[in-house]
PDB file of C-alpha atoms in Angstrom:
ATOM      1  CA  MET I  23      49.065 -19.996  32.357  1.00  0.00           C
ATOM      2  CA  THR I  24      48.538 -23.023  35.414  1.00  0.00           C
ATOM      3  CA  ASP I  25      46.279 -22.234  38.055  1.00  0.00           C
ATOM      4  CA  GLN I  26      49.358 -22.086  40.260  1.00  0.00           C
ATOM      5  CA  ALA I  27      50.295 -19.189  38.139  1.00  0.00           C
ATOM      6  CA  HIS I  28      47.331 -17.279  39.685  1.00  0.00           C
ATOM      7  CA  MET I  29      48.261 -17.666  42.921  1.00  0.00           C
ATOM      8  CA  HIS I  30      50.037 -15.072  44.472  1.00  0.00           C
ATOM      9  CA  GLU I  31      51.193 -14.102  47.600  1.00  0.00           C
ATOM     10  CA  THR I  32      48.439 -11.403  48.268  1.00  0.00           C
ATOM     11  CA  HIS I  33      45.603 -13.991  47.782  1.00  0.00           C
ATOM     12  CA  PRO I  34      45.291 -15.249  51.218  1.00  0.00           C
ATOM     13  CA  ASP I  35      44.977 -11.693  52.634  1.00  0.00           C
ATOM     14  CA  ILE I  36      42.329 -11.108  49.998  1.00  0.00           C
ATOM     15  CA  ILE I  37      40.351 -14.311  51.051  1.00  0.00           C
ATOM     16  CA  LYS I  38      40.828 -13.123  54.710  1.00  0.00           C
ATOM     17  CA  ARG I  39      39.052  -9.794  53.647  1.00  0.00           C
ATOM     18  CA  LEU I  40      35.980 -11.002  51.409  1.00  0.00           C
ATOM     19  CA  LYS I  41      35.588 -13.461  54.367  1.00  0.00           C
ATOM     20  CA  ARG I  42      35.189 -10.576  56.414  1.00  0.00           C
ATOM     21  CA  ALA I  43      32.995  -8.860  54.096  1.00  0.00           C
ATOM     22  CA  GLU I  44      30.950 -11.972  53.747  1.00  0.00           C
ATOM     23  CA  GLY I  45      30.223 -11.926  57.496  1.00  0.00           C
ATOM     24  CA  HIS I  46      29.655  -8.149  57.862  1.00  0.00           C
ATOM     25  CA  LEU I  47      27.198  -8.673  54.667  1.00  0.00           C
ATOM     26  CA  ARG I  48      25.217 -11.530  56.690  1.00  0.00           C
ATOM     27  CA  SER I  49      25.276  -9.282  59.504  1.00  0.00           C
ATOM     28  CA  VAL I  50      23.444  -6.663  57.545  1.00  0.00           C
ATOM     29  CA  ILE I  51      20.875  -8.830  56.407  1.00  0.00           C
ATOM     30  CA  ALA I  52      20.046 -10.226  59.778  1.00  0.00           C
ATOM     31  CA  MET I  53      19.735  -6.474  60.879  1.00  0.00           C
ATOM     32  CA  ILE I  54      17.499  -5.512  58.311  1.00  0.00           C
ATOM     33  CA  GLU I  55      15.363  -8.477  59.139  1.00  0.00           C
ATOM     34  CA  ALA I  56      15.294  -7.376  62.858  1.00  0.00           C
ATOM     35  CA  HIS I  57      14.153  -4.155  61.965  1.00  0.00           C
ATOM     36  CA  ARG I  58      17.332  -2.395  63.570  1.00  0.00           C
ATOM     37  CA  PRO I  59      18.092   1.360  62.737  1.00  0.00           C
ATOM     38  CA  CYS I  60      19.402   2.647  59.237  1.00  0.00           C
ATOM     39  CA  VAL I  61      22.269   4.272  60.722  1.00  0.00           C
ATOM     40  CA  ASP I  62      23.387   0.995  62.240  1.00  0.00           C
ATOM     41  CA  ILE I  63      22.772  -0.834  59.129  1.00  0.00           C
ATOM     42  CA  ALA I  64      24.477   1.670  57.003  1.00  0.00           C
ATOM     43  CA  GLN I  65      27.316   1.442  58.885  1.00  0.00           C
ATOM     44  CA  GLN I  66      27.736  -2.230  58.306  1.00  0.00           C
ATOM     45  CA  LEU I  67      27.211  -1.790  54.500  1.00  0.00           C
ATOM     46  CA  HIS I  68      30.087   0.744  54.686  1.00  0.00           C
ATOM     47  CA  ALA I  69      32.595  -1.968  56.138  1.00  0.00           C
ATOM     48  CA  VAL I  70      31.410  -4.077  53.826  1.00  0.00           C
ATOM     49  CA  GLU I  71      32.071  -2.056  50.971  1.00  0.00           C
ATOM     50  CA  LYS I  72      35.543  -1.154  52.404  1.00  0.00           C
ATOM     51  CA  ALA I  73      36.722  -4.788  52.742  1.00  0.00           C
ATOM     52  CA  VAL I  74      35.332  -5.317  49.062  1.00  0.00           C
ATOM     53  CA  CYS I  75      37.032  -2.190  47.608  1.00  0.00           C
ATOM     54  CA  GLN I  76      40.364  -3.340  49.470  1.00  0.00           C
ATOM     55  CA  ALA I  77      40.462  -6.798  48.356  1.00  0.00           C
ATOM     56  CA  LYS I  78      39.623  -5.509  44.829  1.00  0.00           C
ATOM     57  CA  LYS I  79      42.847  -3.101  44.625  1.00  0.00           C
ATOM     58  CA  THR I  80      45.016  -5.375  46.086  1.00  0.00           C
ATOM     59  CA  LEU I  81      43.883  -8.050  43.450  1.00  0.00           C
ATOM     60  CA  ILE I  82      44.452  -5.312  40.987  1.00  0.00           C
ATOM     61  CA  GLN I  83      47.780  -4.054  41.977  1.00  0.00           C
ATOM     62  CA  ASP I  84      49.058  -7.891  42.551  1.00  0.00           C
ATOM     63  CA  HIS I  85      48.210  -8.353  39.164  1.00  0.00           C
ATOM     64  CA  LEU I  86      49.954  -5.298  37.618  1.00  0.00           C
ATOM     65  CA  ASP I  87      52.921  -6.036  39.663  1.00  0.00           C
ATOM     66  CA  HIS I  88      53.202  -9.907  38.698  1.00  0.00           C
ATOM     67  CA  CYS I  89      51.147 -10.916  35.736  1.00  0.00           C
ATOM     68  CA  LEU I  90      51.572  -7.482  33.504  1.00  0.00           C
ATOM     69  CA  GLU I  91      55.552  -7.849  34.664  1.00  0.00           C
ATOM     70  CA  ASP I  92      55.289 -11.256  32.802  1.00  0.00           C
ATOM     71  CA  ALA I  93      53.356 -10.357  30.047  1.00  0.00           C
ATOM     72  CA  VAL I  94      55.464  -7.277  28.619  1.00  0.00           C
ATOM     73  CA  GLY I  95      58.902  -9.140  29.368  1.00  0.00           C
ATOM     74  CA  GLY I  96      61.989  -6.723  28.617  1.00  0.00           C
ATOM     75  CA  LEU I  97      61.227  -3.323  27.494  1.00  0.00           C
ATOM     76  CA  GLY I  98      63.357  -0.714  26.916  1.00  0.00           C
ATOM     77  CA  SER I  99      63.914   2.322  29.382  1.00  0.00           C
ATOM     78  CA  GLU I 100      61.158   4.347  28.048  1.00  0.00           C
ATOM     79  CA  GLN I 101      58.518   1.448  27.830  1.00  0.00           C
ATOM     80  CA  ARG I 102      59.482   0.598  31.011  1.00  0.00           C
ATOM     81  CA  ARG I 103      59.207   4.009  32.500  1.00  0.00           C
ATOM     82  CA  THR I 104      55.514   4.170  31.038  1.00  0.00           C
ATOM     83  CA  ILE I 105      54.660   0.642  32.655  1.00  0.00           C
ATOM     84  CA  GLU I 106      56.196   2.199  36.075  1.00  0.00           C
ATOM     85  CA  GLU I 107      53.919   5.472  35.753  1.00  0.00           C
ATOM     86  CA  PHE I 108      51.081   3.261  35.156  1.00  0.00           C
ATOM     87  CA  LYS I 109      51.189   1.226  37.910  1.00  0.00           C
ATOM     88  CA  GLN I 110      51.986   4.473  39.971  1.00  0.00           C
ATOM     89  CA  ILE I 111      48.635   6.043  38.626  1.00  0.00           C
ATOM     90  CA  THR I 112      46.623   3.250  39.440  1.00  0.00           C
ATOM     91  CA  LYS I 113      47.178   3.161  43.224  1.00  0.00           C
ATOM     92  CA  TYR I 114      44.553   6.104  43.200  1.00  0.00           C
ATOM     93  CA  LEU I 115      41.574   4.103  41.718  1.00  0.00           C
TER      94      LEU I 115
END
């Protein structure tokens, strides 16, 4: 696969989320260095965690929707149903 094959339409959104998380993480470091209250720091850490988790979830779903489909190719209806069920259940990760 070429580098272009690994580029999906969700990647710009993922990059945006990760940059937002990066900004929050810098903020957390500054807050700790400034001896800010733990509740404020925890709130910012929660925002970092959510942004990274959502980026990961989006990346995995995108991979399943595109790369897995390319890899398995044409399947019979029973195998196709199994793949679709697998894709559905991963939304709960």
